[in-house]
Coordinates of C-alpha atoms in Angstrom, one line a residue:
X1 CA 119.3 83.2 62.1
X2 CA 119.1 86.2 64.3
X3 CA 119.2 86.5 67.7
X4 CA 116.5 88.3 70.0
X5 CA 117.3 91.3 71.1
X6 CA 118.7 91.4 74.7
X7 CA 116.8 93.2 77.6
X8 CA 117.4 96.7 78.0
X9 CA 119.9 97.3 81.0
X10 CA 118.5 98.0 84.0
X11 CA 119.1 102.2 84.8
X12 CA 119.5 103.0 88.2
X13 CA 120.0 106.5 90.1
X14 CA 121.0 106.2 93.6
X15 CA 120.0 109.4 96.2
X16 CA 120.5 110.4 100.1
X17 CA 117.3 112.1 101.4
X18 CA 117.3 113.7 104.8
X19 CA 114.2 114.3 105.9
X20 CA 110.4 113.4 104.9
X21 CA 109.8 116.5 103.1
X22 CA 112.7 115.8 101.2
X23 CA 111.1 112.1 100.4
X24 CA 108.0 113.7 99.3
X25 CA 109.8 116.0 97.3
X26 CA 111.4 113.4 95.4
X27 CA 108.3 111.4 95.3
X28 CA 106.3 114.3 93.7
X29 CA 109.5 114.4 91.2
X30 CA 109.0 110.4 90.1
X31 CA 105.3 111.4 89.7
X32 CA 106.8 113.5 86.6
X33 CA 107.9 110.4 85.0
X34 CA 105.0 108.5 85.6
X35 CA 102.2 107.6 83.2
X36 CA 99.4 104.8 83.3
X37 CA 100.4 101.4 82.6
X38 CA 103.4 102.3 85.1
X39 CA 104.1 100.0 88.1
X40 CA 106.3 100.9 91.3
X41 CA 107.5 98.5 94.3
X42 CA 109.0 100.0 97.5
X43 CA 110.9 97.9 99.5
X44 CA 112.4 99.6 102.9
X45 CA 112.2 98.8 106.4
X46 CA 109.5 99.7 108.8
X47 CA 109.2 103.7 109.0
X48 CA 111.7 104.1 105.8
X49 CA 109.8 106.5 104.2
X50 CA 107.8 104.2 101.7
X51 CA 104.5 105.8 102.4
X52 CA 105.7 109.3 102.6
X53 CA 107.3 108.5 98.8
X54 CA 104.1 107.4 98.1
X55 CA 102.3 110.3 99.5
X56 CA 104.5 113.1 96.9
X57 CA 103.5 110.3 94.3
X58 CA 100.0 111.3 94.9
X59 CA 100.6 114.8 95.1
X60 CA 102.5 115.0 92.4
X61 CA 100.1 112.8 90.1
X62 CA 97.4 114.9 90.9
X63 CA 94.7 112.4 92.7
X64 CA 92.1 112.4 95.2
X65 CA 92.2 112.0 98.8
X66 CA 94.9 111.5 101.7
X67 CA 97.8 109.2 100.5
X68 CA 98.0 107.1 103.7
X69 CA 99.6 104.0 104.6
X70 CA 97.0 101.0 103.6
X71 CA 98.0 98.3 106.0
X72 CA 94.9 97.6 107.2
X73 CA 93.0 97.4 103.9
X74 CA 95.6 96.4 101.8
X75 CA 94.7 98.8 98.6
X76 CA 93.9 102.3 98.1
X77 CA 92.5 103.7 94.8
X78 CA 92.8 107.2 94.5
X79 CA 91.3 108.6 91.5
X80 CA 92.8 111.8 89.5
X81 CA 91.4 115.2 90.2
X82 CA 92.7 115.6 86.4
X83 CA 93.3 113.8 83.3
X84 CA 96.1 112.0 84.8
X85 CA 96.3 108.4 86.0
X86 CA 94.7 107.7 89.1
X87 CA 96.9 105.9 92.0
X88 CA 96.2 102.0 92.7
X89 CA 98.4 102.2 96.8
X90 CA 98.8 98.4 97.5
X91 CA 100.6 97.4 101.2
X92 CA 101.4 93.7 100.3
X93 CA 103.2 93.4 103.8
X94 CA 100.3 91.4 105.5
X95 CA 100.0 89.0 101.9
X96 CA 102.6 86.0 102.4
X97 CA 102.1 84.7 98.9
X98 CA 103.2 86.0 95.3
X99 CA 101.2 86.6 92.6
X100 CA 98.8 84.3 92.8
X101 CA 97.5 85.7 96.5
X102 CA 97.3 89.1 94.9
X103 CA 94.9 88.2 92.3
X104 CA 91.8 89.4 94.3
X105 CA 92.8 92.7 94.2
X106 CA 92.9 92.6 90.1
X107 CA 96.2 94.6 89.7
X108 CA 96.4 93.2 86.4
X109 CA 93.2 94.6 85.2
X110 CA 94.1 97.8 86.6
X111 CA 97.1 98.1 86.3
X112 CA 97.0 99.5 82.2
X113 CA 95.2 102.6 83.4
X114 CA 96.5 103.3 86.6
X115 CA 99.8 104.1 88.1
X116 CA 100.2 100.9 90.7
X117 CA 102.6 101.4 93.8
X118 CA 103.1 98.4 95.6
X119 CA 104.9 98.6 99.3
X120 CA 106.8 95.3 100.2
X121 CA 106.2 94.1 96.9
X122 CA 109.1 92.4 96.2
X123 CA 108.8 89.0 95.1
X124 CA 104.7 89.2 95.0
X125 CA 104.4 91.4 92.1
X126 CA 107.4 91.1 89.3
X127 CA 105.0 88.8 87.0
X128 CA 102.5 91.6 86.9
X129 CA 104.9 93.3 84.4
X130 CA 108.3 93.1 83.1
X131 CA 108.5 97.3 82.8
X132 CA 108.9 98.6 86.6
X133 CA 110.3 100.6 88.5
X134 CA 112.3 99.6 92.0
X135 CA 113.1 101.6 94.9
X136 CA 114.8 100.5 97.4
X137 CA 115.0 103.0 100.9
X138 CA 117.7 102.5 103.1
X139 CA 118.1 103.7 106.8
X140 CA 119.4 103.4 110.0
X141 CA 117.9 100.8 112.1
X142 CA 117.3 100.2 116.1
X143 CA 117.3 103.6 118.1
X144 CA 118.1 106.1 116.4
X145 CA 116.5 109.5 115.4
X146 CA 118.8 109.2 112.1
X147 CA 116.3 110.8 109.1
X148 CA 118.7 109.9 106.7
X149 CA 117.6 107.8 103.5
X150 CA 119.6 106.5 101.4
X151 CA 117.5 105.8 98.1
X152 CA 118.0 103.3 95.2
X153 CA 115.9 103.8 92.0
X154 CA 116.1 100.6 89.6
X155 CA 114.4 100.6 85.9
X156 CA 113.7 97.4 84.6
X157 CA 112.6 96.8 81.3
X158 CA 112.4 98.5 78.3
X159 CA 110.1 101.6 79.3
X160 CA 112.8 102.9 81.9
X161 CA 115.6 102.3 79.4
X162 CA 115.8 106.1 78.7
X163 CA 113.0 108.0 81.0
X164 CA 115.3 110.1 82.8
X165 CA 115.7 108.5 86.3
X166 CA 118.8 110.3 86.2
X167 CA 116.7 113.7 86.7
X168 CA 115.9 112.7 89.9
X169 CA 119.2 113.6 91.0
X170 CA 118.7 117.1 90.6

């Protein structure tokens, strides 16, 4: 009898950004991997640079209107000014449950035509897909003028398996 095949290994490219250009710059570098179907949880402290990421996402995806943080309204669609994916912007920071609270916002039905970034994420949205991509942004905390990121980028699944995180690098 065989055995199933065992998950891919996660593929992981750590980086140190040091300022928010340089955080959109490597967000509009991740947009190059992207395609539809692709979903993308930040996790970070407050003012770690999650929205600006998400900001040279848009950019670099190509889509309509000002990537800004959507706190207050939870989601943001922002459809492609091309024949790219449009840009599903989900702040899950105000949503205390998983999953199951998220549901009103239909991620799932979007989510095979859209690219779907989801700040503070992290243990709402991992049943949505087994394919996604973590990032994890580091920084100094209290007070401090410190711009300097440290940035983790985990694949999961088989689609990251070989999609060239390690380009990011460069």
């Amino acid at each position: 009898m065989e055995r199933p095949a065992a998950p891919p290994r996660p593929t992981e490219t750590r980086l140190t950004v040091t300022s928010p250009e340089q955080m959109r710059e490597l967000g509009r570098r991740l947009a190059e991997l992207l395609r539809a179907g692709d979903l993308v949880m930040l996790t970070g402290e407050l003012g770690a640079g999650k929205t600006t990421l998400t900001r040279g996402l848009g950019e670099g995806l190509g889509v309509r209107g000002a990537v800004t943080s959507p706190t207050f309204v939870i989601a943001r669609v922002h459809p492609s000014l091309g024949d790219g994916p449009p840009l599903v912007h989900v702040d899950a920071y105000r949503l205390s449950g998983g999953l199951d609270e998220m549901e009103d916002l239909d991620l799932d039905v979007s989510l095979p035509d859209s690219v779907i970034v989801v700040e503070w994420g992290e243990g709402k949205v991992e049943e949505l897909t087994e394919d996604r991509l973590h990032v994890v942004i580091h920084r100094a905390v209290g007070d401090t003028t410190d711009e300097v990121r440290h940035v983790t980028v985990t694949g999961l699944g088989e689609r990251w398996a070989d999609a060239g995180l390690e380009t990011l690098a460069g």
